[in-house]
Short mmCIF file of C-alpha atoms in Angstrom, two decimals:
data_model
loop_
_atom_site.label_atom_id
_atom_site.label_comp_id
_atom_site.label_asym_id
_atom_site.label_seq_id
_atom_site.Cartn_x
_atom_site.Cartn_y
_atom_site.Cartn_z
CA MET A 656 -0.01 0.10 0.12
CA ASN A 657 2.94 2.38 0.56
CA ASN A 658 3.40 2.87 -3.20
CA ARG A 659 -0.12 3.74 -3.81
CA LYS A 660 -0.85 7.55 -4.00
CA ILE A 661 -3.71 8.39 -1.67
CA ALA A 662 -6.00 11.37 -1.35
CA ILE A 663 -8.27 12.17 1.77
CA VAL A 664 -11.05 14.43 1.21
CA HIS A 665 -13.01 16.21 4.03
CA GLU A 666 -15.48 19.19 3.82
CA TRP A 667 -14.69 22.04 6.09
CA PHE A 668 -11.97 22.10 8.81
CA SER A 669 -13.05 24.83 11.24
CA THR A 670 -12.64 22.87 14.50
CA VAL A 671 -11.22 19.42 15.53
CA ALA A 672 -14.36 17.49 16.53
CA GLY A 673 -15.42 13.94 15.75
CA SER A 674 -15.18 13.76 11.94
CA GLU A 675 -11.90 15.68 12.06
CA GLN A 676 -10.46 13.11 14.56
CA VAL A 677 -11.60 10.43 12.03
CA VAL A 678 -9.39 12.17 9.54
CA GLU A 679 -6.47 12.36 11.97
CA GLN A 680 -6.48 8.74 12.51
CA MET A 681 -6.94 8.03 8.73
CA LEU A 682 -3.59 9.90 8.41
CA GLU A 683 -2.04 7.81 11.07
CA VAL A 684 -2.87 4.89 8.94
CA PHE A 685 -1.91 6.53 5.63
CA PRO A 686 0.71 9.14 6.55
CA HIS A 687 1.66 9.89 2.93
CA ALA A 688 -1.81 10.82 1.93
CA ASP A 689 -2.51 14.37 0.60
CA VAL A 690 -5.45 16.25 2.16
CA PHE A 691 -8.15 18.20 0.51
CA PHE A 692 -10.67 20.53 2.35
CA VAL A 693 -13.43 22.45 0.90
CA VAL A 694 -12.60 25.25 3.35
CA ALA A 695 -9.78 25.15 5.93
CA ASN A 696 -9.37 27.79 8.82
CA PRO A 697 -5.80 28.44 8.76
CA GLU A 698 -5.56 28.80 12.61
CA THR A 699 -7.12 25.46 13.13
CA VAL A 700 -4.86 23.86 10.70
CA GLU A 701 -2.01 25.40 12.47
CA ARG A 702 -3.11 23.98 15.87
CA ALA A 703 -3.72 20.55 14.42
CA ALA A 704 -0.38 18.93 14.84
CA PHE A 705 -1.29 16.03 12.53
CA LEU A 706 -1.61 18.37 9.59
CA ARG A 707 1.72 20.06 9.85
CA GLY A 708 3.86 19.12 6.95
CA LYS A 709 1.10 17.90 4.83
CA LYS A 710 0.14 18.81 1.41
CA ILE A 711 -3.35 20.53 1.70
CA THR A 712 -5.48 21.71 -1.02
CA THR A 713 -8.74 23.84 -0.51
CA SER A 714 -11.40 24.74 -3.09
CA PHE A 715 -12.06 28.12 -4.66
CA ILE A 716 -14.65 28.70 -1.79
CA GLN A 717 -11.64 29.32 0.53
CA LYS A 718 -11.11 32.74 -1.27
CA LEU A 719 -14.71 33.83 -1.19
CA PRO A 720 -15.84 36.69 1.15
CA GLY A 721 -16.46 35.53 4.72
CA ALA A 722 -15.93 31.74 3.92
CA LEU A 723 -13.71 31.15 6.90
CA ARG A 724 -16.30 32.45 9.40
CA SER A 725 -19.56 31.45 7.54
CA TYR A 726 -18.91 28.78 5.05
CA GLN A 727 -22.35 27.36 5.48
CA ARG A 728 -23.69 30.22 3.29
CA TYR A 729 -21.81 28.62 0.26
CA LEU A 730 -23.19 25.24 0.55
CA PRO A 731 -25.08 25.66 -2.70
CA LEU A 732 -21.51 26.09 -4.39
CA MET A 733 -19.74 23.22 -2.59
CA PRO A 734 -20.93 20.44 -5.08
CA MET A 735 -19.31 22.31 -8.05
CA ALA A 736 -16.31 23.12 -5.63
CA VAL A 737 -15.50 19.33 -5.18
CA GLU A 738 -15.95 18.56 -8.65
CA GLN A 739 -12.96 21.09 -9.74
CA TRP A 740 -10.32 19.02 -7.98
CA ASP A 741 -8.38 16.63 -10.26
CA PHE A 742 -7.62 13.38 -8.70
CA SER A 743 -6.34 11.62 -12.00
CA GLY A 744 -2.96 11.22 -10.24
CA TYR A 745 -4.25 9.22 -7.33
CA ASP A 746 -4.86 5.41 -6.92
CA ILE A 747 -7.11 5.73 -3.95
CA VAL A 748 -9.52 8.49 -2.98
CA ILE A 749 -10.94 8.24 0.68
CA SER A 750 -13.73 10.74 1.32
CA SER A 751 -14.62 11.67 4.85
CA ALA A 752 -18.20 12.68 4.25
CA HIS A 753 -21.23 14.44 5.87
CA ALA A 754 -22.01 16.81 3.18
CA VAL A 755 -20.44 16.92 -0.23
CA SER A 756 -16.97 15.16 -0.26
CA LYS A 757 -18.23 11.89 -1.50
CA GLY A 758 -19.01 13.79 -4.83
CA VAL A 759 -15.57 14.04 -5.94
CA LEU A 760 -14.98 12.84 -9.46
CA THR A 761 -12.80 9.67 -10.02
CA GLY A 762 -12.10 7.40 -12.92
CA PRO A 763 -12.61 3.61 -13.53
CA ASP A 764 -8.80 3.08 -12.56
CA GLN A 765 -9.22 4.74 -9.18
CA LEU A 766 -10.70 3.36 -5.94
CA HIS A 767 -13.13 5.57 -4.14
CA ILE A 768 -13.90 4.74 -0.54
CA SER A 769 -16.39 6.83 1.29
CA TYR A 770 -16.39 6.94 5.01
CA VAL A 771 -19.77 8.46 5.73
CA HIS A 772 -20.47 10.19 9.09
CA SER A 773 -24.16 10.79 7.80
CA PRO A 774 -25.77 11.59 4.51
CA MET A 775 -26.53 15.21 4.42
CA ARG A 776 -29.21 15.35 7.19
CA TYR A 777 -30.62 18.78 6.29
CA ALA A 778 -31.21 17.58 2.67
CA TRP A 779 -32.82 14.27 3.57
CA ASP A 780 -34.82 12.86 6.59
CA LEU A 781 -34.19 16.02 8.76
CA GLN A 782 -35.14 18.58 6.13
CA HIS A 783 -38.34 19.64 7.96
CA GLN A 784 -36.35 19.98 11.34
CA TYR A 785 -33.65 22.05 9.67
CA LEU A 786 -36.23 24.38 8.02
CA ARG A 787 -38.16 24.90 11.44
CA GLU A 788 -35.00 25.62 13.37
CA SER A 789 -33.78 28.14 10.64
CA GLY A 790 -37.13 29.91 10.69
CA LEU A 791 -37.73 28.89 7.00
CA THR A 792 -41.07 27.32 7.20
CA LYS A 793 -42.96 29.78 4.93
CA GLY A 794 -42.32 32.79 2.67
CA LEU A 795 -40.03 33.40 -0.17
CA LYS A 796 -36.83 32.40 1.60
CA SER A 797 -38.49 28.94 2.74
CA LEU A 798 -39.24 28.44 -0.99
CA ILE A 799 -35.67 29.21 -2.17
CA ALA A 800 -34.17 26.84 0.61
CA ARG A 801 -36.59 23.99 -0.33
CA TRP A 802 -35.52 24.39 -3.90
CA MET A 803 -31.92 24.24 -3.01
CA LEU A 804 -32.25 21.28 -0.88
CA HIS A 805 -34.25 19.59 -3.77
CA LYS A 806 -31.22 20.17 -6.09
CA LEU A 807 -28.85 18.99 -3.38
CA ARG A 808 -30.76 15.61 -2.98
CA ILE A 809 -30.65 15.07 -6.75
CA TRP A 810 -26.89 15.68 -6.80
CA ASP A 811 -26.25 13.80 -3.64
CA TYR A 812 -28.16 10.69 -4.82
CA ARG A 813 -26.55 10.69 -8.42
CA THR A 814 -22.82 11.07 -6.96
CA ALA A 815 -23.25 7.89 -4.78
CA ALA A 816 -22.68 5.91 -8.02
CA GLY A 817 -19.17 7.23 -8.12
CA VAL A 818 -18.29 5.48 -4.86
CA ASP A 819 -16.83 1.98 -4.98
CA HIS A 820 -17.44 1.14 -1.43
CA PHE A 821 -19.29 2.83 1.48
CA VAL A 822 -18.28 2.69 5.09
CA ALA A 823 -20.57 3.74 7.73
CA ASN A 824 -19.73 5.11 11.28
CA SER A 825 -22.46 3.14 12.86
CA GLY A 826 -25.12 0.70 11.92
CA PHE A 827 -27.81 3.52 12.33
CA ILE A 828 -25.88 5.53 9.45
CA GLY A 829 -25.63 2.22 7.46
CA ARG A 830 -29.35 2.13 7.50
CA ARG A 831 -29.52 5.73 6.29
CA ILE A 832 -27.00 4.84 3.44
CA LYS A 833 -29.20 2.13 2.34
CA LYS A 834 -32.46 4.29 2.46
CA VAL A 835 -31.03 7.38 0.75
CA TYR A 836 -28.54 5.81 -1.81
CA GLY A 837 -29.80 2.21 -2.03
CA ARG A 838 -26.33 0.89 -1.20
CA GLU A 839 -24.94 -1.57 1.17
CA SER A 840 -22.09 -0.41 3.71
CA VAL A 841 -19.66 -1.73 6.15
CA VAL A 842 -19.50 -0.35 9.68
CA ILE A 843 -16.32 0.82 11.13
CA TYR A 844 -16.93 2.76 14.35
CA PRO A 845 -15.02 6.02 14.52
CA PRO A 846 -11.94 6.36 16.80
CA VAL A 847 -12.45 7.33 20.42
CA ASP A 848 -9.46 8.36 22.39
CA VAL A 849 -10.45 6.16 25.37
CA HIS A 850 -7.03 6.10 26.83
CA THR A 851 -7.29 9.78 27.59
CA PHE A 852 -10.25 9.02 30.00
CA GLU A 853 -9.02 6.81 32.81
CA LEU A 854 -11.18 4.49 34.67
CA CYS A 855 -12.40 5.74 38.00
CA ALA A 856 -14.50 3.43 40.26
CA GLU A 857 -15.33 5.98 42.83
CA LYS A 858 -18.61 7.96 42.07
CA LYS A 859 -20.12 10.93 43.59
CA ASP A 860 -23.87 11.67 43.79
CA PHE A 861 -24.53 13.92 40.73
CA TYR A 862 -25.47 13.50 37.15
CA LEU A 863 -23.69 14.94 34.17
CA ILE A 864 -24.47 16.19 30.78
CA ALA A 865 -21.71 17.55 28.66
CA SER A 866 -22.53 18.88 25.22
CA ARG A 867 -22.72 21.94 22.68
CA LEU A 868 -25.81 23.78 23.68
CA VAL A 869 -27.65 23.49 20.37
CA PRO A 870 -31.18 22.46 19.79
CA TYR A 871 -30.93 18.77 18.56
CA LYS A 872 -28.58 17.87 21.55
CA ARG A 873 -31.67 18.39 23.85
CA VAL A 874 -29.78 19.53 26.81
CA ASP A 875 -32.96 21.72 27.65
CA LEU A 876 -34.96 18.48 28.07
CA VAL A 877 -32.47 16.98 30.53
CA VAL A 878 -32.33 20.27 32.43
CA GLU A 879 -36.17 20.48 32.71
CA ALA A 880 -36.36 16.89 33.77
CA PHE A 881 -33.83 17.27 36.66
CA SER A 882 -35.34 20.47 37.67
CA SER A 883 -38.58 18.42 38.38
CA MET A 884 -36.57 16.13 40.53
CA PRO A 885 -35.08 18.55 43.17
CA ASP A 886 -33.47 15.74 45.10
CA LYS A 887 -31.03 14.94 42.35
CA GLN A 888 -28.23 17.02 41.34
CA LEU A 889 -27.16 17.79 37.58
CA ILE A 890 -24.13 19.38 36.45
CA VAL A 891 -24.05 20.83 32.72
CA ILE A 892 -20.93 21.37 30.87
CA GLY A 893 -21.03 23.21 27.46
CA ASP A 894 -21.75 26.37 25.72
CA GLY A 895 -23.75 27.49 22.71
CA PRO A 896 -26.78 29.36 21.50
CA GLU A 897 -29.20 27.46 23.77
CA MET A 898 -27.41 28.78 26.99
CA ASN A 899 -30.08 31.27 27.87
CA LYS A 900 -32.89 28.84 27.42
CA VAL A 901 -30.97 26.17 29.54
CA LYS A 902 -30.51 28.89 32.27
CA ARG A 903 -34.17 29.72 32.39
CA LEU A 904 -35.19 26.02 32.87
CA ALA A 905 -32.58 25.24 35.44
CA GLY A 906 -33.77 24.80 38.97
CA PRO A 907 -31.56 25.17 42.14
CA ASN A 908 -30.28 21.65 41.78
CA VAL A 909 -28.89 22.23 38.19
CA LYS A 910 -25.30 23.67 38.17
CA ILE A 911 -24.34 25.14 34.78
CA LEU A 912 -20.51 25.43 34.26
CA GLY A 913 -20.28 26.51 30.73
CA TYR A 914 -17.23 25.50 28.60
CA GLN A 915 -14.66 23.57 30.51
CA PRO A 916 -11.19 22.46 29.35
CA LEU A 917 -10.51 18.79 28.96
CA PRO A 918 -8.84 18.00 32.30
CA GLU A 919 -11.98 19.43 34.11
CA LEU A 920 -14.40 17.67 31.90
CA LYS A 921 -12.59 14.48 32.45
CA ARG A 922 -12.67 15.01 36.33
CA TYR A 923 -16.47 15.41 36.16
CA MET A 924 -16.89 12.50 33.86
CA GLN A 925 -14.93 10.25 36.11
CA SER A 926 -16.80 11.01 39.34
CA ALA A 927 -20.46 11.39 37.95
CA ARG A 928 -22.98 8.86 39.09
CA ALA A 929 -24.15 8.75 35.34
CA PHE A 930 -23.90 10.60 32.10
CA VAL A 931 -27.06 11.58 30.59
CA PHE A 932 -27.33 11.93 26.72
CA ALA A 933 -30.57 13.05 25.05
CA ALA A 934 -29.70 13.43 21.51
CA GLU A 935 -30.32 11.26 18.41
CA GLU A 936 -26.68 11.13 17.15
CA ASP A 937 -25.15 9.23 14.19
CA PHE A 938 -22.74 7.76 16.68
CA GLY A 939 -21.97 9.92 19.57
CA ILE A 940 -18.43 10.16 21.21
CA THR A 941 -19.12 11.48 24.55
CA PRO A 942 -21.15 8.57 25.80
CA VAL A 943 -18.12 6.42 25.00
CA GLU A 944 -15.78 8.65 26.80
CA ALA A 945 -17.95 8.56 29.83
CA GLN A 946 -17.99 4.91 29.73
CA ALA A 947 -14.22 4.95 29.31
CA CYS A 948 -14.18 6.64 32.78
CA GLY A 949 -16.33 3.89 34.15
CA THR A 950 -19.45 6.04 34.17
CA PRO A 951 -22.75 4.48 32.93
CA VAL A 952 -25.03 6.39 30.57
CA ILE A 953 -28.70 7.15 30.48
CA ALA A 954 -29.23 7.74 26.84
CA TYR A 955 -32.02 8.25 24.37
CA GLY A 956 -32.49 4.82 22.72
CA LYS A 957 -32.22 5.87 19.04
CA GLY A 958 -29.48 6.27 16.70
CA GLY A 959 -25.86 5.59 17.72
CA SER A 960 -26.67 5.13 21.42
CA ARG A 961 -28.22 1.85 20.65
CA GLU A 962 -24.74 0.67 19.52
CA THR A 963 -22.50 2.65 22.07
CA VAL A 964 -24.63 2.02 25.20
CA VAL A 965 -25.48 -1.63 26.23
CA HIS A 966 -29.06 -1.79 27.62
CA SER A 967 -29.39 -5.18 28.87
CA GLY A 968 -30.77 -7.39 31.74
CA ASP A 969 -27.36 -9.09 31.90
CA GLU A 970 -25.27 -7.08 34.38
CA ARG A 971 -22.21 -8.60 33.01
CA ARG A 972 -22.90 -6.64 29.74
CA ARG A 973 -24.88 -3.80 30.97
CA THR A 974 -23.38 -0.19 30.63
CA GLY A 975 -26.52 1.96 30.78
CA ILE A 976 -30.11 2.64 30.46
CA TRP A 977 -32.19 3.69 27.38
CA PHE A 978 -35.24 6.10 27.52
CA ASP A 979 -37.71 5.81 24.63
CA HIS A 980 -39.11 9.34 24.06
CA GLN A 981 -37.42 12.71 24.05
CA THR A 982 -39.76 13.94 26.98
CA VAL A 983 -39.36 15.10 30.42
CA GLU A 984 -41.40 12.01 31.64
CA SER A 985 -39.36 9.55 29.87
CA VAL A 986 -35.96 11.07 31.30
CA VAL A 987 -37.40 11.04 34.76
CA ASP A 988 -38.50 7.34 34.37
CA ALA A 989 -35.10 6.38 32.96
CA VAL A 990 -33.24 8.02 35.97
CA ASN A 991 -35.59 6.21 38.36
CA ARG A 992 -35.04 2.79 36.69
CA PHE A 993 -31.22 3.44 36.89
CA GLU A 994 -31.38 4.08 40.59
CA GLN A 995 -33.44 0.99 41.17
CA LEU A 996 -31.06 -1.42 39.50
CA PRO A 997 -30.48 -4.06 42.14
CA ASN A 998 -26.60 -4.24 41.68
CA GLY A 999 -26.07 -0.95 39.78
CA ILE A 1000 -23.74 -0.86 36.76
CA SER A 1001 -20.14 -1.88 36.99
CA PRO A 1002 -17.53 0.78 36.10
CA ALA A 1003 -15.19 -2.08 34.97
CA VAL A 1004 -17.89 -3.33 32.40
CA CYS A 1005 -18.43 0.18 31.16
CA ARG A 1006 -14.67 0.53 30.60
CA ALA A 1007 -14.16 -2.80 28.96
CA HIS A 1008 -17.06 -1.86 26.46
CA ALA A 1009 -15.50 1.59 25.67
CA GLU A 1010 -12.39 0.11 24.67
CA LYS A 1011 -14.05 -1.65 21.67
CA PHE A 1012 -14.17 1.78 20.27
CA SER A 1013 -10.51 2.80 20.59
CA THR A 1014 -8.21 4.44 18.14
CA THR A 1015 -6.09 1.32 17.76
CA ARG A 1016 -9.09 -0.72 16.91
CA PHE A 1017 -10.21 2.02 14.27
CA LYS A 1018 -6.80 2.09 12.66
CA ASP A 1019 -6.45 -1.82 12.42
CA GLU A 1020 -9.95 -2.19 10.86
CA PHE A 1021 -9.67 0.69 8.52
CA ARG A 1022 -6.28 -0.40 7.34
CA SER A 1023 -7.53 -3.94 6.66
CA TYR A 1024 -10.68 -2.67 4.90
CA VAL A 1025 -8.78 -0.47 2.59
CA ASP A 1026 -6.10 -3.19 1.86
CA ALA A 1027 -8.80 -5.75 1.08
CA CYS A 1028 -10.61 -3.29 -1.24
CA TRP A 1029 -7.49 -2.41 -3.11
CA ALA A 1030 -6.74 -6.31 -3.47
CA GLN A 1031 -10.26 -6.85 -4.87
CA PHE A 1032 -10.17 -3.79 -7.17
CA ASN A 1033 -6.73 -4.91 -8.51
CA ALA A 1034 -7.84 -8.43 -9.02
CA SER A 1035 -10.93 -7.29 -10.85
CA ARG A 1036 -8.85 -4.83 -12.96
CA ASN A 1037 -6.24 -7.30 -13.83
CA ALA A 1038 -8.78 -9.87 -14.86
CA GLY A 1039 -10.34 -7.26 -17.27
CA GLY A 1040 -13.53 -7.06 -15.24
CA VAL A 1041 -15.34 -3.99 -13.83
CA ALA A 1042 -13.50 -2.44 -11.06
CA GLY A 1043 -15.14 -2.28 -7.61
CA THR A 1044 -17.65 -4.98 -8.67
CA ARG A 1045 -20.52 -4.31 -6.34
CA ALA A 1046 -23.08 -6.38 -8.06
CA ALA A 1047 -20.99 -9.51 -7.97
CA GLY A 1048 -21.24 -9.58 -4.23
CA ILE A 1049 -17.44 -9.42 -3.61
CA ILE A 1050 -17.83 -7.44 -0.28
CA HIS A 1051 -20.88 -7.88 1.92
CA GLY A 1052 -21.39 -5.34 4.83
CA ARG A 1053 -23.78 -6.52 7.72
CA SER A 1054 -24.07 -3.06 9.60
CA ASP A 1055 -25.94 -4.58 12.55
CA GLU A 1056 -22.95 -6.86 13.47
CA CYS A 1057 -20.19 -4.91 11.63
CA VAL A 1058 -19.08 -8.15 9.76
CA VAL A 1059 -17.19 -7.96 6.50
CA GLU A 1060 -16.73 -11.14 4.36
CA MET A 1061 -14.15 -11.36 1.57
CA THR A 1062 -14.81 -13.98 -1.13
CA LEU A 1063 -12.04 -12.94 -3.41
CA GLU A 1064 -9.02 -15.00 -2.71
CA ASP A 1065 -6.59 -11.98 -3.11
CA ALA A 1066 -8.43 -10.25 -0.31
CA ALA A 1067 -9.00 -12.90 2.12
CA ASP A 1068 -6.01 -12.61 4.11
CA GLY A 1069 -6.75 -8.99 4.74
CA MET A 1070 -10.32 -9.23 5.69
CA ARG A 1071 -11.71 -12.68 6.62
CA GLY A 1072 -13.21 -12.46 9.98
CA PHE A 1073 -12.97 -8.70 10.20
CA ARG A 1074 -15.37 -7.50 13.02
CA GLY A 1075 -16.03 -4.18 14.58
#
């Protein structure tokens, strides 16, 4: 693989969050890869040690007025922007996609693997929520936004045909890929730096939620629920546009700390009785970090939480409790059920489960998968067949168990028995 020329494509690089951490680990696997961003904040790039010395290419949007501060306004131009890059000199193109990067143009002698954090949420199943939260439910602006999203859906569906293999960051996203693009995918869970969050078995009598204070995270819901339970203490870590709303809902038993540096966040995670998570996330890194600290999670049982939090009657496996609805009553019920567990939840079990999502695991699985895809691609090409033969069923992904089976002999050594 060292003699293959590889490009890694990501959308915007304005902060180092979950998807950027995936790019970081991809570069750990393929350190000689070149990197492409639609927009990249120079200060963020400078702070990101893993990008120093890398060849970085940005799109024409980088030079447009205000793009570094408000790149979202240029979303209608981003499909055209990613189509302007020339990848003809690369053997493998890896797109890290939650918006437009999977739409890059590649040829029949190039392998394109797309690691999907999510299909464009605001263009597909979350369109109506996006329009409501943006105040675009009626009027001329609403009509323009709906037309734009309609065009984005057409482009997004069409460009899926240019991807040879899809990788989903969870089984939940695998189902979205199947629904939106009609394509199968393999699940490789994103890397979580569990080694930074050390196990602590000693817990204190408070609950914790740590999140950006934005609407879909539903921090307001958790604060309102705990305000109705004055005998239980909740600590809120995070900042964002919902801060004033959260403060209005907070009772005397809710302590709002705002943004906290990592050492403080880790200290609270390690000592919390339980971590509360109310968002419907594609994966959700913070619940895994909490479990790495030995802290159980009370989570909304939809989306990635169904894969990262083990809700089980078997206390040897159980790492948390799910609640079924994003309502105050459902959160209150889950907290009460958590406190009534006969033997509680073992910090050691939580830690062991979190280690399944480590950066080492991600790198091993991603390297094996790319190597296997390349072997299959080369074998098909050398045999004179169609590169990336999806219809022949060479690669099968079962997102519920994260299993990949390789039937091609050249790829078998790299992938047989792969399990996430």
